[in-house]
Each structure stands twice: as C-alpha cells, then as structure tokens.
PDB file of C-alpha atoms in Angstrom:
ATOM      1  CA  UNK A 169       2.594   5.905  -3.282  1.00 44.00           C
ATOM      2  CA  UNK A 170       4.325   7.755  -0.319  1.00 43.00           C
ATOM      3  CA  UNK A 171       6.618   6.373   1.451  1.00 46.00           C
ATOM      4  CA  UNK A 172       6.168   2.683   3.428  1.00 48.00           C
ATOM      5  CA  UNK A 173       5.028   2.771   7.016  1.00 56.00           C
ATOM      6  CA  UNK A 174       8.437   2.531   9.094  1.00 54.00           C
ATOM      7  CA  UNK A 175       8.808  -0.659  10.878  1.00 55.00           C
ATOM      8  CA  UNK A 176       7.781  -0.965  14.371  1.00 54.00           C
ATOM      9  CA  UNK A 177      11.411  -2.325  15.450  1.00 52.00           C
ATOM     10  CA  UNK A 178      12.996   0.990  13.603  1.00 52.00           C
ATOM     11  CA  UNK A 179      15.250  -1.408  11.084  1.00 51.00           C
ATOM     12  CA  UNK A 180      13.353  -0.007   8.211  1.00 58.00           C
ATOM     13  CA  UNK A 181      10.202  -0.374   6.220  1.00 71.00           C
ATOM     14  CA  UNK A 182       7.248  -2.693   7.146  1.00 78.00           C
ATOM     15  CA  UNK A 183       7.141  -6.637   6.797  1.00 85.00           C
ATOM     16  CA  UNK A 184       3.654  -8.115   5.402  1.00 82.00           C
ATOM     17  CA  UNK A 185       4.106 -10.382   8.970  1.00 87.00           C
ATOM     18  CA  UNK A 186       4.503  -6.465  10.613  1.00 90.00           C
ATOM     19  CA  UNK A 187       1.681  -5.487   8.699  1.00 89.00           C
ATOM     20  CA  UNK A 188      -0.663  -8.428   9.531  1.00 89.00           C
ATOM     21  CA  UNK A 189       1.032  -7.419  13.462  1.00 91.00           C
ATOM     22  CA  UNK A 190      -0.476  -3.916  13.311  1.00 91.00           C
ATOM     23  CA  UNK A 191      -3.659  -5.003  11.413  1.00 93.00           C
ATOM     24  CA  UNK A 192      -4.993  -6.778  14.862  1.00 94.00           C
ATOM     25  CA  UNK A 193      -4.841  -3.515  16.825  1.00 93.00           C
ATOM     26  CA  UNK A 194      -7.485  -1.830  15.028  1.00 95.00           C
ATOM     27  CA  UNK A 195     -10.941  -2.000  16.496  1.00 95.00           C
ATOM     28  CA  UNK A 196     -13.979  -4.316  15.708  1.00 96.00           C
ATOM     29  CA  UNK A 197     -17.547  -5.387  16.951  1.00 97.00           C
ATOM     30  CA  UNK A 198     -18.653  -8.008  18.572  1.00 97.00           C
ATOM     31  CA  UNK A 199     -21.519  -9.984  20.106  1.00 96.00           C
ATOM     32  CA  UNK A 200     -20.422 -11.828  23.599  1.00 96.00           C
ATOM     33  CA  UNK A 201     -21.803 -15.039  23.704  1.00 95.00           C
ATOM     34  CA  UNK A 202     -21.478 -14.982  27.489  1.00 93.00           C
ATOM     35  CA  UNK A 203     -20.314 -12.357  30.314  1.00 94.00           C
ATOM     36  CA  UNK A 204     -17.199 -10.871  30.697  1.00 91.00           C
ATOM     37  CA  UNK A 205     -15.914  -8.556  33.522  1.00 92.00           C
ATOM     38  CA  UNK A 206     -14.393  -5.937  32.927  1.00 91.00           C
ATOM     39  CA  UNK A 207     -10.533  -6.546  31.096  1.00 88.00           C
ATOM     40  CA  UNK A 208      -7.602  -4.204  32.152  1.00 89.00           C
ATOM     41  CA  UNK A 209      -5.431  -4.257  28.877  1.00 85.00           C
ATOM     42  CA  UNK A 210      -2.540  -1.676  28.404  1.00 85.00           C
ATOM     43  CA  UNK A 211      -4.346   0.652  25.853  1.00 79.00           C
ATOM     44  CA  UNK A 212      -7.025   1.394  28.471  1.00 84.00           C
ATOM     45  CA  UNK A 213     -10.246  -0.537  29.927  1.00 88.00           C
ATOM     46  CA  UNK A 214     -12.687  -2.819  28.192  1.00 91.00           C
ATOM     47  CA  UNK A 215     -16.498  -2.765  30.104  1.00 92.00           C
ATOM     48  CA  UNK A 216     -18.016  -6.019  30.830  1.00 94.00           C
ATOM     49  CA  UNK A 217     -19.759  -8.019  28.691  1.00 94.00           C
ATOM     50  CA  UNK A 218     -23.128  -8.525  28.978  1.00 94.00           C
ATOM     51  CA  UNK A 219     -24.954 -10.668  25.929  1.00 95.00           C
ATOM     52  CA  UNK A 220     -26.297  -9.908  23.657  1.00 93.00           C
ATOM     53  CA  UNK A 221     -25.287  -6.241  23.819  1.00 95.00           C
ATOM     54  CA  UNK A 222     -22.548  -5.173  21.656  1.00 96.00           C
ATOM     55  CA  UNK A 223     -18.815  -4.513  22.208  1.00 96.00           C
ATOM     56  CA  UNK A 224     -16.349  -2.907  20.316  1.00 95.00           C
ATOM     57  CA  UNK A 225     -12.705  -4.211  21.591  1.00 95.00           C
ATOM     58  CA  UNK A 226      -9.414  -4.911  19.538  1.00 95.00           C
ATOM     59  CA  UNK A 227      -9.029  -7.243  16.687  1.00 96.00           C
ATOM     60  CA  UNK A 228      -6.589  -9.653  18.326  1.00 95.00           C
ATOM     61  CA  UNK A 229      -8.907 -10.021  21.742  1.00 95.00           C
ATOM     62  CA  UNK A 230     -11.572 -10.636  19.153  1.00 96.00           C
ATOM     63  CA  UNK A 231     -10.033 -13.434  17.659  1.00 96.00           C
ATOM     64  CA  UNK A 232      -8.859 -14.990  20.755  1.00 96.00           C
ATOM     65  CA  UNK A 233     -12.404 -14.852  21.867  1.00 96.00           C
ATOM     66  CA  UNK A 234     -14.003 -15.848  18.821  1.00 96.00           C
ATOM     67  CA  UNK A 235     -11.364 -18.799  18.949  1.00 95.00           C
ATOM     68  CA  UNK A 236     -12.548 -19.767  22.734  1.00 95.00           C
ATOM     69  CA  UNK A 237     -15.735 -19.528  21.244  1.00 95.00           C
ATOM     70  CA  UNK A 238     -16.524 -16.838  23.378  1.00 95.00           C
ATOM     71  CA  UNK A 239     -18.348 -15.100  21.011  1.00 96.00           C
ATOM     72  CA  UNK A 240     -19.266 -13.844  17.453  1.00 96.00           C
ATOM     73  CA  UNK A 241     -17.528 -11.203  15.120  1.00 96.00           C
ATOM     74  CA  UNK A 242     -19.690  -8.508  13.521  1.00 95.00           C
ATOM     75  CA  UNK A 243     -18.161  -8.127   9.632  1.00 92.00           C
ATOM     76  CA  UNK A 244     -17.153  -4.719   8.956  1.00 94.00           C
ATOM     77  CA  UNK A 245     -19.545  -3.046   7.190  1.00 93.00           C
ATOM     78  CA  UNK A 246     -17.420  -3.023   3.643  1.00 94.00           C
ATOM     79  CA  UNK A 247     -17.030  -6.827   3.800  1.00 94.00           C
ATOM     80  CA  UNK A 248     -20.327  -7.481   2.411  1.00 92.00           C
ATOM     81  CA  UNK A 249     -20.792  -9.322  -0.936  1.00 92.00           C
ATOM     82  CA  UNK A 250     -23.098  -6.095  -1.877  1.00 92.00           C
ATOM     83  CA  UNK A 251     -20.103  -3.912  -1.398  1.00 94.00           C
ATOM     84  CA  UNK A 252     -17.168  -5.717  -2.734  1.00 95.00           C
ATOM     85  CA  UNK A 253     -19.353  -6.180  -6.017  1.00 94.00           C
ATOM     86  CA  UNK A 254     -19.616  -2.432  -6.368  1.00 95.00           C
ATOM     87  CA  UNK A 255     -16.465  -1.864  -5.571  1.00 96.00           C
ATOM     88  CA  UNK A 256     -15.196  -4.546  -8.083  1.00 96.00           C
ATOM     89  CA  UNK A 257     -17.274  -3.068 -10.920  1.00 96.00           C
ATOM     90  CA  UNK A 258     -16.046   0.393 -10.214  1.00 95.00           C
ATOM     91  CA  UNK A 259     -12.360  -0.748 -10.269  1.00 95.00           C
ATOM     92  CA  UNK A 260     -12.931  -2.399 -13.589  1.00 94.00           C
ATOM     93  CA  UNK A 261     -14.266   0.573 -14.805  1.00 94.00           C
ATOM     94  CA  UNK A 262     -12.192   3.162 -13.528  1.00 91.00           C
ATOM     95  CA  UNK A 263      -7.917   3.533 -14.058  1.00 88.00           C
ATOM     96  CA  UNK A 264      -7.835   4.764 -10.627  1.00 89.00           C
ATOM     97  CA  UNK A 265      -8.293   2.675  -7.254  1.00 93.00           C
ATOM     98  CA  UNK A 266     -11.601   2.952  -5.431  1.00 93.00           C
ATOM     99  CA  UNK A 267     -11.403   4.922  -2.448  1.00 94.00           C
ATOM    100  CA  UNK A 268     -14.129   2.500  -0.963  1.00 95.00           C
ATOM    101  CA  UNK A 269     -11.864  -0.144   0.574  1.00 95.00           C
ATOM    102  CA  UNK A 270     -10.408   0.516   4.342  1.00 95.00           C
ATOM    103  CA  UNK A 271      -6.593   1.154   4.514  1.00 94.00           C
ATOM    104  CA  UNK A 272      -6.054  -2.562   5.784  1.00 95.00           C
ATOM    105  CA  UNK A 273      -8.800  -4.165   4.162  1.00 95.00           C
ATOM    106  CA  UNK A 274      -6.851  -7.042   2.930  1.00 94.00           C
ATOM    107  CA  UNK A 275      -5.106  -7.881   5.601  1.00 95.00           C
ATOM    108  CA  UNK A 276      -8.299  -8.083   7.699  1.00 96.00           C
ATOM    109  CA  UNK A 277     -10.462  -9.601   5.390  1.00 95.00           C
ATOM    110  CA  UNK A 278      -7.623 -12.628   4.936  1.00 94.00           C
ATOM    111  CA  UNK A 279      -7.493 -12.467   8.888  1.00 95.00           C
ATOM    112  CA  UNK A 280     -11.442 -12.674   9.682  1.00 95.00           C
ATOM    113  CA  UNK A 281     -11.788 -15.441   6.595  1.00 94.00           C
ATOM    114  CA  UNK A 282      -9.487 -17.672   8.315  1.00 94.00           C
ATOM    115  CA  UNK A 283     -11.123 -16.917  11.541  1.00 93.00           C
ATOM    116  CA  UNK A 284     -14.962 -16.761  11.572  1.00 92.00           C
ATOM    117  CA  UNK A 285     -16.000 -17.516   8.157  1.00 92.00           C
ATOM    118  CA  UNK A 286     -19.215 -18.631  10.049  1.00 91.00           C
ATOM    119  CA  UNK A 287     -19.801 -15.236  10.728  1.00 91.00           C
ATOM    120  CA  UNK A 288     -19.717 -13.623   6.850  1.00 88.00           C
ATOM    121  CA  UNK A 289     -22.351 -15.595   5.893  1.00 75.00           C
ATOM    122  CA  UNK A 290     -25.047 -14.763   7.365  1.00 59.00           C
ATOM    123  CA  UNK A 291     -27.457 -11.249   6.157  1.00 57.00           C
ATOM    124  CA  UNK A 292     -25.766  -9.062   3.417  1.00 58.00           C
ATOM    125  CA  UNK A 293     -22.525 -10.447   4.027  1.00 57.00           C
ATOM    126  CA  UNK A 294     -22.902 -13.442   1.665  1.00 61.00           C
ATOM    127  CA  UNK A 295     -20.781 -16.822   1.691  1.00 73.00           C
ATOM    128  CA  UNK A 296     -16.996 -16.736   2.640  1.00 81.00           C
ATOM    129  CA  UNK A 297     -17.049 -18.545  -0.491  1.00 85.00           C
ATOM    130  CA  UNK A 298     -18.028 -15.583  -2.753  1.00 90.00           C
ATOM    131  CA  UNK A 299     -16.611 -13.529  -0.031  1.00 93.00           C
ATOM    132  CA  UNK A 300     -13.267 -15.272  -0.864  1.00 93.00           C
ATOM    133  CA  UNK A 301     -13.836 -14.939  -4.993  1.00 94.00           C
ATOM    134  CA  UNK A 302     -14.641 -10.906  -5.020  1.00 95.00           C
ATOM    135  CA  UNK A 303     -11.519 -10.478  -2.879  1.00 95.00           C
ATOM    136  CA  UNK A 304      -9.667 -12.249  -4.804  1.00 95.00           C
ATOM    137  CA  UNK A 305     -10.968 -10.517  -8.196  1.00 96.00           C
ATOM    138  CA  UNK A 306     -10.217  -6.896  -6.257  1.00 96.00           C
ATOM    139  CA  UNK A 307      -6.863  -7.939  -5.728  1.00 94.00           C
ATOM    140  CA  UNK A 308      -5.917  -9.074  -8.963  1.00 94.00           C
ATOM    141  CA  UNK A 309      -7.193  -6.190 -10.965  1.00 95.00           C
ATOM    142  CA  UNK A 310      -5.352  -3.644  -8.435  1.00 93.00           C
ATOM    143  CA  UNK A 311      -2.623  -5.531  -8.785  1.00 89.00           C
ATOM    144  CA  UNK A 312      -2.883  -5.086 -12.947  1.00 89.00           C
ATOM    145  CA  UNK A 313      -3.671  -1.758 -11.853  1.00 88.00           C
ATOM    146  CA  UNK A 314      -0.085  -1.162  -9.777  1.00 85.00           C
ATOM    147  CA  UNK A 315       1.798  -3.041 -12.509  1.00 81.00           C
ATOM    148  CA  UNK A 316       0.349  -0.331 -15.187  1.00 80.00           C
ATOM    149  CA  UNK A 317       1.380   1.971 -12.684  1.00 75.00           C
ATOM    150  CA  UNK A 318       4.980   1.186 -12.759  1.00 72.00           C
ATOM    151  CA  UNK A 319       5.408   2.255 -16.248  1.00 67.00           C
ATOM    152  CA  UNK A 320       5.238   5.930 -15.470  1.00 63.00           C
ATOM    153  CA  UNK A 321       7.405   5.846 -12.700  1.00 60.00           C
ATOM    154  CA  UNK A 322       9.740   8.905 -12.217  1.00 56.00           C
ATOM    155  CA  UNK A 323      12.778   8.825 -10.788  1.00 50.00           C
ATOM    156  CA  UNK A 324      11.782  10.045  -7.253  1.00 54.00           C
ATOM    157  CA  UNK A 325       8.526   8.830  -6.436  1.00 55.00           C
ATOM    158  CA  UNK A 326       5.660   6.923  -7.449  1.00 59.00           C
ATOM    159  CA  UNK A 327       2.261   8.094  -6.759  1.00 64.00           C
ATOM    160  CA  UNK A 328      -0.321   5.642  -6.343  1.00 71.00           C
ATOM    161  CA  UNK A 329      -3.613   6.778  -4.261  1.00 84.00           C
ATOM    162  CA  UNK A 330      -5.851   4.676  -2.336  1.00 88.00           C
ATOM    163  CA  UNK A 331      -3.849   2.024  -2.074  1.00 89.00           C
ATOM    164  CA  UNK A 332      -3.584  -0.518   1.154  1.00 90.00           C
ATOM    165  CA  UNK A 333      -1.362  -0.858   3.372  1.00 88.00           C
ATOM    166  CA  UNK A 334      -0.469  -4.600   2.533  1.00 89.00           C
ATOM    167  CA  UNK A 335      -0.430  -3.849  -0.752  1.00 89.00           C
ATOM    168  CA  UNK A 336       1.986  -0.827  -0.440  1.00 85.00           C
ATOM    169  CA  UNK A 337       3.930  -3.231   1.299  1.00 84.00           C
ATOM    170  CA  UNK A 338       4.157  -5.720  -1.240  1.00 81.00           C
ATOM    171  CA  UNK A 339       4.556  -3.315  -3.720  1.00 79.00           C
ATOM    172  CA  UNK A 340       7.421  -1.581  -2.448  1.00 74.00           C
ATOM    173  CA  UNK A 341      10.246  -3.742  -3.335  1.00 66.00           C
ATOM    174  CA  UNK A 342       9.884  -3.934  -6.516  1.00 63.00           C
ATOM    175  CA  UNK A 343       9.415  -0.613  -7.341  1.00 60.00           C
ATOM    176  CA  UNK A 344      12.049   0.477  -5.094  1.00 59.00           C
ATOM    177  CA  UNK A 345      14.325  -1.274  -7.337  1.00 56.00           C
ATOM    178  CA  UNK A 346      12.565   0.094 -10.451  1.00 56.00           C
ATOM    179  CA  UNK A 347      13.458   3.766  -8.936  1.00 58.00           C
ATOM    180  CA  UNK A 348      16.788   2.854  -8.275  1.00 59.00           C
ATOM    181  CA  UNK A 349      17.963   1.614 -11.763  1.00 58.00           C
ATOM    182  CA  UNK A 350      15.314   4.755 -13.264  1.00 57.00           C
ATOM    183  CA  UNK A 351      18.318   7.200 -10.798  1.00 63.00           C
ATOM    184  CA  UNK A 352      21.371   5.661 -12.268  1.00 64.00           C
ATOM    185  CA  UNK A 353      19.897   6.136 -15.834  1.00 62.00           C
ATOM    186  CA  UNK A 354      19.382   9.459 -14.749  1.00 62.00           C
ATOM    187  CA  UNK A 355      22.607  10.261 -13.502  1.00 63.00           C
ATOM    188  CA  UNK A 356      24.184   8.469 -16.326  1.00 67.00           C
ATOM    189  CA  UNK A 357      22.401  10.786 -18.650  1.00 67.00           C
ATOM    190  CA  UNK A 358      23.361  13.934 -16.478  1.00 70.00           C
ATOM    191  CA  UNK A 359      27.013  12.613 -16.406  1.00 69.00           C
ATOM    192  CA  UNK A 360      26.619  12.194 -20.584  1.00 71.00           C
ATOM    193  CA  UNK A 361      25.425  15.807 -21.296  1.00 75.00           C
ATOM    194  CA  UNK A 362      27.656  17.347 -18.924  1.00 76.00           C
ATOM    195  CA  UNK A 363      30.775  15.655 -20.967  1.00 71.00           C
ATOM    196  CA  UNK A 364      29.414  16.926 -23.950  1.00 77.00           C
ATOM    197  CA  UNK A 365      28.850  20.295 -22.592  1.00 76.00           C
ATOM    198  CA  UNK A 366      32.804  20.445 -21.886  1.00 73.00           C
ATOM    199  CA  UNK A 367      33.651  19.224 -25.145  1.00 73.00           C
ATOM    200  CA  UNK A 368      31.677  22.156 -26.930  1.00 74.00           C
ATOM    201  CA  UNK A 369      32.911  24.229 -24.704  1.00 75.00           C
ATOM    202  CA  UNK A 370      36.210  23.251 -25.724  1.00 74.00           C
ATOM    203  CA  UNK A 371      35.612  22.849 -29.154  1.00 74.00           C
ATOM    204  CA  UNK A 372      34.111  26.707 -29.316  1.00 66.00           C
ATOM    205  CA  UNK A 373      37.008  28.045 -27.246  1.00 62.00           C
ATOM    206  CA  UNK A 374      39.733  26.409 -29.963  1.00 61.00           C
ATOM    207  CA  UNK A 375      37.597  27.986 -32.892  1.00 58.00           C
ATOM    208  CA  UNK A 376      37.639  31.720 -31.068  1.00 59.00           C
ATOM    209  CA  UNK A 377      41.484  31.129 -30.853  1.00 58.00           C
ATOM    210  CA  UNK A 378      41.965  30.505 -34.156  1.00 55.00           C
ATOM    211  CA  UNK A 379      40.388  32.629 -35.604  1.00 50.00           C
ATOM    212  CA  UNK A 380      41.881  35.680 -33.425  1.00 48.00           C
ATOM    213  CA  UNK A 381      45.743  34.546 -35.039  1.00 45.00           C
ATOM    214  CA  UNK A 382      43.949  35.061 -38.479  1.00 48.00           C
ATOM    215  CA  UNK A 383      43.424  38.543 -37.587  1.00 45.00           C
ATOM    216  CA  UNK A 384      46.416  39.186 -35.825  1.00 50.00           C
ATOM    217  CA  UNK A 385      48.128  38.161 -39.413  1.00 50.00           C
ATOM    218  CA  UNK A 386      45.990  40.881 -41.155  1.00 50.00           C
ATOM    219  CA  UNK A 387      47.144  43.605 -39.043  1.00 49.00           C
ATOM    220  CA  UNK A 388      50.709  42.850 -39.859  1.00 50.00           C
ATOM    221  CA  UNK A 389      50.031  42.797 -43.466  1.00 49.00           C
ATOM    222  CA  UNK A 390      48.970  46.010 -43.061  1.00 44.00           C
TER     223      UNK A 390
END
C-alpha cells in the first residue's frame, strides 16, 4: 500500500467523505431523456443533449440529472452481475487482489446503488439486489484479505496492490498505528543491542587489561 492520497484541503491524508468528494468527478455515460444545451462548467464544455444519443459528463452532473429525472445512467461496464461473479471467484481463489475492479469502484458502486438502482437492472447488469450481495461478498473477503495482510507488516511500509482507493482509506489508520508500535519495537531492539554492544566492549577491554599486569609481573620475575 503506498502512501494515502493527500487531502484536498492539504491537512493531511484523505477522509472516506473526501474520497466519496473526489469519486463524483470522474466521468460516466449517460442517456438524456430530453435536450440539453450546451453547459459551461469550470473543467471545460459539455455539448448539448440530444436523446437518445449518448453523453459522457461528470458523475455529480449525472446524479443531479438522474435525480431531476433528466435522464438515465449507463452502469460502468465492471458493475455487471457477470463481472463481479468472476471477479468474486477469482478473489476467493487467489491470495492476491484482482486487478479487475476500478480504483474507486466502491465508492461508485455505493454512490450509483443509492442513486439509480433502476438503472442496474436491466441487460447484464442484474438486480441491485444481487448487485448489492456480490459487492458486499468482494468487500468482505478483501477485507479478510487486508487483515491477513497486516501480519507481515514491516516497519516502513506495507505493500498491498490493487487495492481501492476507499479501501486504502479505511485501511490506513489502523495500520498506521500497527507501523508505529512495529518502529518503537524496532528502536527498542536497536537501543537493546547497542547497550549490549558497550557492555562487551567493556567487558573485553577489562579482560585485555588484566591480563597485560599478569605479564608485566613475569617480566619482573625475570
């Protein structure tokens, strides 16, 4: 796991209410349900809308419009039942995390769940019911997973691929607290040998002079 995504307000690393923040930024598909000119946001330009022609725009206008009923959210093309099984099985078959999820995939599944769940059930996608079970089932076991993982922890980092961001997130505090008590062991153990360095040291140095008197009494006798 490398190091947390710094906060957007600079005070350190992400929040999962940060992370949920950033989550609606990323891009998504939808269908208009009815025309649109053209929008002027800050990141640049959105065409107009003309139905039923697709649109790519942010995550956050999608909701809003999906909310004004405006119109329909394609599911990303990992949020399928199909996939999440085969991702499922391979994470219960493999130690390491599937490379098959999306950075943010939990943070956008929970978000598009709460927000079109009439949408994810239509095609391949399944029902947000068994939509709602995989995920939940994916984030258990990588959770098992991330626990295991925390037994081999070193000292200075732990290294965890493929994980999400949300997860990294929620991950982070307690292992940041693992590493910390794993550094004072450390040091305490560094501190321990170095004392008992000096002491043989010590030790040797008194033997040396000892026995140089012995031989300094021999040469007299002599």
């Amino acid at each position: 796991m490398a190091n947390p995504t710094p906060s957007p307000s600079g005070m350190g690393p992400l929040t999962p209410s940060e992370v949920a923040f950033l989550c609606e930024s990323q891009p998504i598909t939808i269908i208009p349900r009815q025309r649109l000119d053209r929008l002027d946001l800050i990141g640049g330009s959105l065409p107009p809308f003309h139905p039923p022609q697709r649109a790519t725009i942010p995550l956050w206008l999608a909701l809003l419009l999906k909310r004004q009923r405006r119109c329909n959210i394609v599911p990303p093309t990992w949020l399928t039942t199909t996939h999440l099984e085969a991702v499922l099985k391979a994470e219960t078959e493999n130690p390491k995390f599937s490379p098959n999820l999306p950075f943010r995939w939990l943070e956008t599944a929970e978000m598009l769940l709460d927000a079109c769940p009439d949408d994810l059930t239509s095609g391949d996608s399944g029902g947000s019911q068994d939509l709602r079970v995989l995920l939940r089932g994916l984030r258990e076991i990588r959770q098992t997973k991330a626990r295991d993982g925390l037994r081999s922890l070193e000292s200075t980092y732990l290294q965890m691929n493929d994980l999400g961001l949300l997860e990294i997130t929620e991950l982070r505090g307690f292992a940041k607290g693992v590493v910390d008590n794993l550094r004072k062991i450390g040091a305490s153990r560094e501190e321990a040998r170095r004392h008992r360095e000096e002491e043989e040291e010590e030790s040797g140095g008194r033997h040396r002079g000892g026995t140089s008197v012995g031989m300094d009494d021999d040469d007299d006798d002599f």
